[in-house]
C-alpha cells in the first residue's frame, strides 16, 4: 500500500509546488536531498546570525556610555516608521519562511512517497529490541539487524508491540516512530553496500539506549544468497 | 538569645507564612525556584558526569540516570523557570511597575505560592520513595502507564503547579487590567508588564490541556481506564497532541517574561526609549501569543499525525520567526543612540541577545519537517532548547536578579564577582550546548541516552561537553557567592542606583515598604517608564 500525501490544492499552488508526487521513474535519494537542503539552510541561518550579531556588536560598542551622566538620545518613531519597522522585516522573514517552506515540502514529498519498486521489510519495536520480518515466503526474521540489498529503495513498515519507540537510521537521515496499534513507515535508499547504526530514539524505559542494532547493506547477489540460506526449510512454499 | 528576640523570630516566620504582601509572595517564589534550580542543576551535573564515558561512569543503573533526567527536566521547567519568571518577577514587579499598592486578590496570590510550594515538596519525594517517576517530563504513554515508576507523583506535581499558575494568572491579569495608577495608560506599561500579561493569558488558556493530559495517564495506570491503550481503542498519539498543545505555548510562557526583563535592563542601562514600543507590544508580544497555539505539532512530525497537519504546522511554525524577529529588532533598536553602561545586569542582557539569537535561528531547522527527519529526538533538540529556554532565560533570570537586587534587599552586590560569574557562565553555556547541538545534527546522537557505545564518534566530544558544564557550575557558584556576599556585606543601596525612569525605581525606597508607595503616583501625560530625554516626568506635587 502506497500512501499518497494529501495536500490541499490551494496550498499546493500557494507554495509553488510542482506536484512532486508525480515522478516515479527516477528515484530521488532523500539522504542527498536532506544534505542539500540542510546546507542551504545553514547558509540561510548563518547569514541571518552574522548580520544580526554584527549589528548588535556595532551598536554595543558605538553607543557605550562616555560620561556618567549621559542619557540616550533615541527618538520615538513616527507612525509610518513604526509600521514600516514591523511590516518590512515581517515581509522579509515571511518571504524566507515561504521559500524554506516550499523547499521543505519538496523534500517532504520525497520522504513520504515510497518508490514503487521498494523492498519492503516490517519492523516491530519492543522493550528492548528491534525485530525485522522480510517478505520472502515463509518469512525470514532477524533481531537488531536489518539486512537489505544495495541499489534498491527500502521501505520499512513500523509498529510497536508495547510502548512508543522510534526507529532511527542516522546515516540515511530518516526516522519514524513505532506506535503501538498503528502502522507507520519510512523509506531510505541504500545505494552502496555498508554497515550503519540503527537505534531507538524515543524514550522507552530502562534499556532505551541499548535498543540498537545495524543496517547491513549487502550487494544484491550476496543478499539473494543470504535470503536463500535463511529461508525457513520445509515452510510454506 | 533572650525571649524578646526569639519572639521576634517566631513572629517573623509567621509573617512570612501568612503574608499576603505581593513582594513577600514573590520572594517565597524566588526561594522555591532557587531551591529547584539548585537541585535540578545538581541533577544536570550528575547527568553530564555520567556521560563522560559511553557506558557506566557513576551509576550502573540506567533507571537512576533516567530519574535524574526526569527530575532535571520537570524541575527546571515547572519548578525553576516558570515560577521564577511568572511567580517571583511578575509578583514583585507588576504592582510596582503599574503603581499599585498590591495585587487585586492578595489571598489568591498567597494560595498560588503555597500550592507551588506543596508542588515543590511533592517533587522532592522523588528522592525518597522507592519507585520514583522515570517517565521524563513529557510522560508519554504507554510507557508512563506500564512503568513501575510512580507516575502519580508526576501527575500530581504537574497538577499542583498548574493550579498555582492559574491562581497566579487570574490574580495578575486582574491586577494589570484594574489597578493601574491614574495616568498609567496601556501604551505606557512597562514591556515586562505586557509580557507577563501575554504569558498568563497563555497559561489560562492552555494549562487545562496539560492538566487533562497528565490526568489521563494516571487514570489509565491506576484506575484501569483506556484513554491511551490502543488495544482498547485508546491512543497514545492523542496524549502527545494534547501534551504539546500546552507545552509548546509554555515555551512562550517562559520566553515572554524573560524577554520582558531583558527589555527593562537594556532600556535602563542604555538610558534610552524602547525602540518602536507599539511594534514590540502589538507585533512582537501579542503576535507570539497569537501564534503560539498553532504550532504544537512540530514536536510530532514523525509520529503518526496526518500529513496535512504537518504541512500546516510547518508553515505556522516558520511564521513564528516574524514576531520573534520583531522582539529582537526592538531590543537592538533600543541600543541605537543609547548610552550603554556595562554593569552586571547589562552583561547578562548582552549575553541574552547572543544566546537568544543562536536559539532562535536554530529553531528554524526544527520547523522544517523534512530537516527534522534527522533532528528529531537527537542532541540537536536539547542543544537548541537549552539555548532558547535554559540559557537565554537563565541569563534573563540571573541578570534580572542582579538588576532587582538593590531594590529587593536594599543592598548592592559586588560588581567584580558578578562580572566574573557572567564570563564563566557565558563560556560554559556555549561550550556545553553548541557541542550538544553539533553531536545531534552531525552524528544523530540521540537524547535521553544513558549509554552511547553505538556512537563511537562522539566519545571525545561528550567529554569536552561535560567540561563545559563544569565551567557553568563554577560560574553558578561565583554568582551565588556574589549574592550571599551582597546580602551580608553589601553597601546600602540608594533608591535608584541605575538612574532608571521606571516607577519601581523613581517612586519608592529600597526596599519598598508594605503598600509600596507613600501615595499612589499620578502620572502626567509626558511621563513614560523609558522617557530619558525629558525631565523625570512625575508631576511636580508628586516630588
Ligand atoms: C545549568 C546547566 C544545565 C546543564 C548542564 C543541563 C544539561 C542537560 C543535559 C545533559 C540534559 C540531557 C540531554 C539528554 O540526554 O537528553 C538536559 C535535559 C534537559 N534540560 Fe538541562 N541543563 C541545564 C540547565 C537547564 C535549564 C535551566 C533548563 C530549564 C528549562 C533545562 C531543561 C532541560 C530539559 C527540559 C531537558 C530535557 C529532559 C528530557 O529529555 O526529558 N536545563 N539538560
Ligand atoms: Cu527507546
Ligand atoms: Cu514547540
mmCIF file of N, CA, C and O in Angstrom, chain A residues 27-31 110-111 113-115 118-119 121 132 146-157 167-169 171-175 185-192 194 196 198 214-217:
data_model
loop_
_atom_site.group_PDB
_atom_site.id
_atom_site.type_symbol
_atom_site.label_atom_id
_atom_site.label_comp_id
_atom_site.label_asym_id
_atom_site.label_seq_id
_atom_site.Cartn_x
_atom_site.Cartn_y
_atom_site.Cartn_z
ATOM 1 N N UNK A 27 14.261 7.634 -9.142
ATOM 2 C CA UNK A 27 14.149 7.627 -7.690
ATOM 3 C C UNK A 27 15.084 8.672 -7.089
ATOM 4 O O UNK A 27 16.276 8.676 -7.339
ATOM 5 N N UNK A 28 14.490 9.588 -6.306
ATOM 6 C CA UNK A 28 15.322 10.597 -5.648
ATOM 7 C C UNK A 28 15.762 10.064 -4.295
ATOM 8 O O UNK A 28 14.972 9.472 -3.565
ATOM 9 N N UNK A 29 17.010 10.320 -3.943
ATOM 10 C CA UNK A 29 17.524 9.850 -2.662
ATOM 11 C C UNK A 29 17.252 10.914 -1.595
ATOM 12 O O UNK A 29 17.798 12.006 -1.659
ATOM 13 N N UNK A 30 16.405 10.582 -0.596
ATOM 14 C CA UNK A 30 16.110 11.578 0.430
ATOM 15 C C UNK A 30 17.348 12.032 1.191
ATOM 16 O O UNK A 30 17.422 13.173 1.621
ATOM 17 N N UNK A 31 18.317 11.130 1.339
ATOM 18 C CA UNK A 31 19.526 11.498 2.068
ATOM 19 C C UNK A 31 20.239 12.651 1.366
ATOM 20 O O UNK A 31 20.626 13.632 1.976
ATOM 21 N N UNK A 110 9.356 13.681 -1.102
ATOM 22 C CA UNK A 110 10.263 12.580 -1.409
ATOM 23 C C UNK A 110 10.281 11.593 -0.248
ATOM 24 O O UNK A 110 10.180 10.381 -0.424
ATOM 25 N N UNK A 111 10.381 12.120 0.962
ATOM 26 C CA UNK A 111 10.439 11.267 2.144
ATOM 27 C C UNK A 111 9.175 10.419 2.310
ATOM 28 O O UNK A 111 9.215 9.299 2.768
ATOM 29 N N UNK A 113 6.737 9.587 -0.011
ATOM 30 C CA UNK A 113 6.222 8.757 -1.101
ATOM 31 C C UNK A 113 7.226 7.669 -1.439
ATOM 32 O O UNK A 113 8.279 7.933 -1.996
ATOM 33 N N UNK A 114 6.869 6.469 -1.090
ATOM 34 C CA UNK A 114 7.800 5.367 -1.275
ATOM 35 C C UNK A 114 7.831 4.983 -2.746
ATOM 36 O O UNK A 114 6.781 4.833 -3.366
ATOM 37 N N UNK A 115 9.035 4.830 -3.329
ATOM 38 C CA UNK A 115 9.110 4.407 -4.733
ATOM 39 C C UNK A 115 8.458 3.038 -4.927
ATOM 40 O O UNK A 115 8.442 2.208 -4.031
ATOM 41 N N UNK A 118 10.165 -0.541 -4.202
ATOM 42 C CA UNK A 118 10.872 -0.684 -2.927
ATOM 43 C C UNK A 118 10.796 -2.109 -2.386
ATOM 44 O O UNK A 118 9.799 -2.805 -2.561
ATOM 45 N N UNK A 119 11.874 -2.496 -1.715
ATOM 46 C CA UNK A 119 11.918 -3.755 -0.979
ATOM 47 C C UNK A 119 11.301 -3.487 0.387
ATOM 48 O O UNK A 119 11.692 -2.547 1.077
ATOM 49 N N UNK A 121 10.281 -4.263 4.260
ATOM 50 C CA UNK A 121 10.566 -5.016 5.477
ATOM 51 C C UNK A 121 9.624 -4.517 6.558
ATOM 52 O O UNK A 121 9.289 -3.341 6.600
ATOM 53 N N UNK A 132 12.845 -7.623 12.774
ATOM 54 C CA UNK A 132 12.588 -7.348 11.360
ATOM 55 C C UNK A 132 12.069 -8.602 10.677
ATOM 56 O O UNK A 132 12.552 -9.698 10.924
ATOM 57 N N UNK A 146 19.147 -5.263 10.377
ATOM 58 C CA UNK A 146 18.297 -5.079 9.205
ATOM 59 C C UNK A 146 19.165 -5.294 7.973
ATOM 60 O O UNK A 146 20.076 -4.513 7.712
ATOM 61 N N UNK A 147 18.904 -6.389 7.236
ATOM 62 C CA UNK A 147 19.688 -6.661 6.033
ATOM 63 C C UNK A 147 18.899 -6.248 4.807
ATOM 64 O O UNK A 147 17.729 -6.598 4.678
ATOM 65 N N UNK A 148 19.567 -5.496 3.945
ATOM 66 C CA UNK A 148 18.878 -5.042 2.741
ATOM 67 C C UNK A 148 19.817 -5.095 1.544
ATOM 68 O O UNK A 148 21.027 -5.030 1.701
ATOM 69 N N UNK A 149 19.247 -5.234 0.341
ATOM 70 C CA UNK A 149 20.069 -5.239 -0.859
ATOM 71 C C UNK A 149 20.477 -3.816 -1.247
ATOM 72 O O UNK A 149 19.687 -2.887 -1.091
ATOM 73 N N UNK A 150 21.690 -3.667 -1.747
ATOM 74 C CA UNK A 150 22.137 -2.351 -2.194
ATOM 75 C C UNK A 150 21.474 -1.994 -3.519
ATOM 76 O O UNK A 150 21.109 -2.868 -4.298
ATOM 77 N N UNK A 151 21.285 -0.699 -3.744
ATOM 78 C CA UNK A 151 20.824 -0.240 -5.040
ATOM 79 C C UNK A 151 19.321 -0.279 -5.225
ATOM 80 O O UNK A 151 18.828 -0.090 -6.337
ATOM 81 N N UNK A 152 18.592 -0.538 -4.167
ATOM 82 C CA UNK A 152 17.146 -0.599 -4.309
ATOM 83 C C UNK A 152 16.512 0.105 -3.113
ATOM 84 O O UNK A 152 16.960 -0.083 -1.987
ATOM 85 N N UNK A 153 15.493 0.952 -3.330
ATOM 86 C CA UNK A 153 14.857 1.630 -2.193
ATOM 87 C C UNK A 153 14.284 0.602 -1.224
ATOM 88 O O UNK A 153 13.821 -0.457 -1.638
ATOM 89 N N UNK A 154 14.349 0.908 0.050
ATOM 90 C CA UNK A 154 13.828 0.004 1.067
ATOM 91 C C UNK A 154 12.752 0.717 1.871
ATOM 92 O O UNK A 154 12.968 1.816 2.365
ATOM 93 N N UNK A 155 11.595 0.080 1.950
ATOM 94 C CA UNK A 155 10.565 0.627 2.819
ATOM 95 C C UNK A 155 10.506 -0.194 4.095
ATOM 96 O O UNK A 155 10.560 -1.415 4.047
ATOM 97 N N UNK A 156 10.439 0.487 5.230
ATOM 98 C CA UNK A 156 10.268 -0.216 6.493
ATOM 99 C C UNK A 156 8.909 0.155 7.047
ATOM 100 O O UNK A 156 8.609 1.333 7.248
ATOM 101 N N UNK A 157 8.085 -0.869 7.243
ATOM 102 C CA UNK A 157 6.786 -0.630 7.886
ATOM 103 C C UNK A 157 6.976 -0.863 9.377
ATOM 104 O O UNK A 157 7.487 -1.899 9.781
ATOM 105 N N UNK A 167 12.314 4.406 15.277
ATOM 106 C CA UNK A 167 13.396 3.768 14.542
ATOM 107 C C UNK A 167 14.190 4.836 13.807
ATOM 108 O O UNK A 167 13.656 5.539 12.956
ATOM 109 N N UNK A 168 15.471 4.935 14.148
ATOM 110 C CA UNK A 168 16.293 5.971 13.535
ATOM 111 C C UNK A 168 17.462 5.369 12.772
ATOM 112 O O UNK A 168 18.148 4.477 13.263
ATOM 113 N N UNK A 169 17.664 5.865 11.546
ATOM 114 C CA UNK A 169 18.821 5.473 10.744
ATOM 115 C C UNK A 169 19.607 6.752 10.472
ATOM 116 O O UNK A 169 19.413 7.392 9.424
ATOM 117 N N UNK A 171 22.467 7.569 9.455
ATOM 118 C CA UNK A 171 23.236 7.715 8.213
ATOM 119 C C UNK A 171 22.314 8.087 7.064
ATOM 120 O O UNK A 171 22.668 8.904 6.214
ATOM 121 N N UNK A 172 21.114 7.531 7.040
ATOM 122 C CA UNK A 172 20.192 7.810 5.936
ATOM 123 C C UNK A 172 19.278 8.994 6.224
ATOM 124 O O UNK A 172 18.342 9.282 5.480
ATOM 125 N N UNK A 173 19.527 9.689 7.329
ATOM 126 C CA UNK A 173 18.777 10.903 7.677
ATOM 127 C C UNK A 173 17.275 10.649 7.708
ATOM 128 O O UNK A 173 16.484 11.393 7.137
ATOM 129 N N UNK A 174 16.908 9.584 8.368
ATOM 130 C CA UNK A 174 15.483 9.278 8.420
ATOM 131 C C UNK A 174 15.173 8.566 9.726
ATOM 132 O O UNK A 174 16.016 7.863 10.296
ATOM 133 N N UNK A 175 13.972 8.815 10.231
ATOM 134 C CA UNK A 175 13.486 8.103 11.417
ATOM 135 C C UNK A 175 11.973 8.196 11.435
ATOM 136 O O UNK A 175 11.380 9.072 10.795
ATOM 137 N N UNK A 185 5.518 4.229 8.495
ATOM 138 C CA UNK A 185 6.535 3.748 7.570
ATOM 139 C C UNK A 185 7.621 4.788 7.343
ATOM 140 O O UNK A 185 7.423 5.976 7.591
ATOM 141 N N UNK A 186 8.766 4.326 6.893
ATOM 142 C CA UNK A 186 9.797 5.223 6.394
ATOM 143 C C UNK A 186 10.452 4.507 5.223
ATOM 144 O O UNK A 186 10.259 3.303 5.036
ATOM 145 N N UNK A 187 11.186 5.245 4.424
ATOM 146 C CA UNK A 187 11.969 4.556 3.406
ATOM 147 C C UNK A 187 13.322 5.229 3.254
ATOM 148 O O UNK A 187 13.497 6.387 3.609
ATOM 149 N N UNK A 188 14.276 4.459 2.765
ATOM 150 C CA UNK A 188 15.599 5.027 2.504
ATOM 151 C C UNK A 188 16.180 4.340 1.282
ATOM 152 O O UNK A 188 15.632 3.357 0.784
ATOM 153 N N UNK A 189 17.274 4.909 0.791
ATOM 154 C CA UNK A 189 17.820 4.439 -0.469
ATOM 155 C C UNK A 189 19.278 4.033 -0.269
ATOM 156 O O UNK A 189 20.179 4.846 -0.393
ATOM 157 N N UNK A 190 19.509 2.760 0.084
ATOM 158 C CA UNK A 190 20.882 2.315 0.332
ATOM 159 C C UNK A 190 21.596 2.030 -0.977
ATOM 160 O O UNK A 190 21.502 0.936 -1.514
ATOM 161 N N UNK A 191 22.318 3.007 -1.482
ATOM 162 C CA UNK A 191 22.929 2.830 -2.803
ATOM 163 C C UNK A 191 24.158 1.939 -2.747
ATOM 164 O O UNK A 191 24.395 1.142 -3.647
ATOM 165 N N UNK A 192 24.958 2.135 -1.687
ATOM 166 C CA UNK A 192 26.221 1.397 -1.588
ATOM 167 C C UNK A 192 26.127 0.355 -0.467
ATOM 168 O O UNK A 192 25.477 0.596 0.534
ATOM 169 N N UNK A 194 27.316 -1.550 2.854
ATOM 170 C CA UNK A 194 27.978 -0.999 4.037
ATOM 171 C C UNK A 194 27.178 -1.302 5.281
ATOM 172 O O UNK A 194 26.116 -1.923 5.227
ATOM 173 N N UNK A 196 25.649 0.459 8.927
ATOM 174 C CA UNK A 196 25.371 1.697 9.648
ATOM 175 C C UNK A 196 24.531 1.385 10.870
ATOM 176 O O UNK A 196 23.806 0.391 10.907
ATOM 177 N N UNK A 198 21.544 1.532 13.547
ATOM 178 C CA UNK A 198 20.126 1.887 13.683
ATOM 179 C C UNK A 198 19.821 1.862 15.166
ATOM 180 O O UNK A 198 20.356 1.053 15.910
ATOM 181 N N UNK A 214 22.095 -2.787 13.663
ATOM 182 C CA UNK A 214 22.795 -2.373 12.447
ATOM 183 C C UNK A 214 21.896 -2.489 11.223
ATOM 184 O O UNK A 214 21.063 -3.380 11.149
ATOM 185 N N UNK A 215 22.096 -1.598 10.286
ATOM 186 C CA UNK A 215 21.573 -1.832 8.947
ATOM 187 C C UNK A 215 22.746 -2.410 8.178
ATOM 188 O O UNK A 215 23.806 -1.785 8.131
ATOM 189 N N UNK A 216 22.546 -3.561 7.590
ATOM 190 C CA UNK A 216 23.624 -4.145 6.788
ATOM 191 C C UNK A 216 23.180 -4.129 5.331
ATOM 192 O O UNK A 216 22.238 -4.830 4.955
ATOM 193 N N UNK A 217 23.853 -3.304 4.547
ATOM 194 C CA UNK A 217 23.513 -3.193 3.127
ATOM 195 C C UNK A 217 24.446 -4.129 2.357
ATOM 196 O O UNK A 217 25.661 -3.968 2.402
#
